[in-house]
Short mmCIF file of C-alpha atoms in Angstrom, two decimals:
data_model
loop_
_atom_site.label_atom_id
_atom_site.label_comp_id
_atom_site.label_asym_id
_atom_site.label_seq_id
_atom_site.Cartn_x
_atom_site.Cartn_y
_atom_site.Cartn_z
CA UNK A 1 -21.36 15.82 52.03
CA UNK A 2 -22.63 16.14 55.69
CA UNK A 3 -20.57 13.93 58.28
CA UNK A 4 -21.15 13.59 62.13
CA UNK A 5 -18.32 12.66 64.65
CA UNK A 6 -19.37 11.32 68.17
CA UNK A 7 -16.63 11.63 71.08
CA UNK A 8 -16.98 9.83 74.39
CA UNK A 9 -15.43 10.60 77.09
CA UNK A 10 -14.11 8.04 79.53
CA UNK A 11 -13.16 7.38 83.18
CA UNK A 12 -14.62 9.66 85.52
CA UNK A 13 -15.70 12.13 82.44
CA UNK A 14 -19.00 10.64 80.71
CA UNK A 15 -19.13 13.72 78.39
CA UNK A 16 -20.38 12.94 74.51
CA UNK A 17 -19.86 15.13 72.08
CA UNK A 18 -21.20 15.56 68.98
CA UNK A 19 -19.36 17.12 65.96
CA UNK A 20 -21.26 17.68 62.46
CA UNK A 21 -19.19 19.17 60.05
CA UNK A 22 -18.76 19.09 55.67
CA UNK A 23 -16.41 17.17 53.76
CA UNK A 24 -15.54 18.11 50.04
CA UNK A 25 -17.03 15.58 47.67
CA UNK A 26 -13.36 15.16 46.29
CA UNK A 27 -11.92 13.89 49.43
CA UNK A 28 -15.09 11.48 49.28
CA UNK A 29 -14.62 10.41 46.06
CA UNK A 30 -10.95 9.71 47.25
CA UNK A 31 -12.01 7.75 50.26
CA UNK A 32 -14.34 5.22 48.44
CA UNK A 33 -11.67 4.88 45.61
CA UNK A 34 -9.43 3.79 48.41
CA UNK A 35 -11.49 1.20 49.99
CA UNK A 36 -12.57 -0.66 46.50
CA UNK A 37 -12.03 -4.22 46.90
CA UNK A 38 -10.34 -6.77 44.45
CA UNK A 39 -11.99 -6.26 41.35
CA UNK A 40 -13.74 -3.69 41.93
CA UNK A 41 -13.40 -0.35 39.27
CA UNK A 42 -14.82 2.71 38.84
CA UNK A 43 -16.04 4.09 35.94
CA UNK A 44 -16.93 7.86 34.84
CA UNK A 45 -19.21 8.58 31.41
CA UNK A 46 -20.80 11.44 30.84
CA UNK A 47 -20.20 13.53 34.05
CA UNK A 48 -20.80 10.65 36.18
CA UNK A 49 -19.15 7.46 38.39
CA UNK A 50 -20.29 4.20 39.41
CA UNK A 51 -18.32 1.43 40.76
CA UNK A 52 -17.99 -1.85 38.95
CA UNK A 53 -17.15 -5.20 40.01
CA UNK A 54 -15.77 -8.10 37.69
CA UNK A 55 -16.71 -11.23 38.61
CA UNK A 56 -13.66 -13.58 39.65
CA UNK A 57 -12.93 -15.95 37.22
CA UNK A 58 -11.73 -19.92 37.75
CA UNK A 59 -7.92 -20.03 36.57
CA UNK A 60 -7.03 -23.01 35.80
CA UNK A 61 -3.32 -23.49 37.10
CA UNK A 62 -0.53 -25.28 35.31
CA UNK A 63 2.54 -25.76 34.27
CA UNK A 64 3.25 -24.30 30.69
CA UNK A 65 3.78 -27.10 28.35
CA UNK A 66 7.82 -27.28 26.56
CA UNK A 67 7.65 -26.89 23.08
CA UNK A 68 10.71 -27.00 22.14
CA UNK A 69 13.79 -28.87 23.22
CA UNK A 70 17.12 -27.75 22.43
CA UNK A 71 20.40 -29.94 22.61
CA UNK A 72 23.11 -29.05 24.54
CA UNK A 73 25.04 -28.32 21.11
CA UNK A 74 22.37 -25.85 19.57
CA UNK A 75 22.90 -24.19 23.03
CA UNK A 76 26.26 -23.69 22.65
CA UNK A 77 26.27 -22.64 19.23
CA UNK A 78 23.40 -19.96 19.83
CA UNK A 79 25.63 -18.73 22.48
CA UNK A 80 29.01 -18.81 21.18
CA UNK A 81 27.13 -16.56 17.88
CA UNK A 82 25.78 -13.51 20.68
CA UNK A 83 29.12 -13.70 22.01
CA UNK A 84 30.60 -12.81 18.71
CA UNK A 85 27.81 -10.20 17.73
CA UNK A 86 28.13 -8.53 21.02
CA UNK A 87 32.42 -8.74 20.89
CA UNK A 88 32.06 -7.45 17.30
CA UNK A 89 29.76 -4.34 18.79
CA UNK A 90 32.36 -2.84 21.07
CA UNK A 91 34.96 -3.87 19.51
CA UNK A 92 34.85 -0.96 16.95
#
């Protein structure tokens, strides 16, 4: 891939130079890979790539509903039972 750099000089110095050089497609690959934007993908088939972009979709935010409700009993008993199963575990 063919690239061109242009360097001006400044103050008193009002020199421009121009630079033309090669860069490997690899490293250009890796540049636009780098600057892909949310939702944005790229995708290779048969020997070739071309970028994709997804659409952002409405999310509808809120809070999870509860399903279930425990008592402060059931909580006690569920723990006091892994407290036992993990006592019994290193205890032998």
């Amino acid at each position: 891939m063919k690239t061109t750099s242009v360097n001006k000089g400044f103050n008193l110095n009002f020199d421009t130079r121009v630079t033309k050089g090669e860069k490997e497609v690899s490293k250009r690959r890796a540049a636009i890979f780098f600057r892909l934007k949310q939702g944005e993908f790229i995708a290779f088939a048969d020997g070739k790539d071309r970028k994709v972009q997804f659409k952002l979709q409405n999310i509808k935010r809120e809070l999870p509903k509860i399903i279930n409700q425990y008592s402060e009993s059931e909580l006690t008993q569920n723990f006091e039972r892994i407290y036992e199963e993990v006592k019994s575990i290193f205890s032998k």
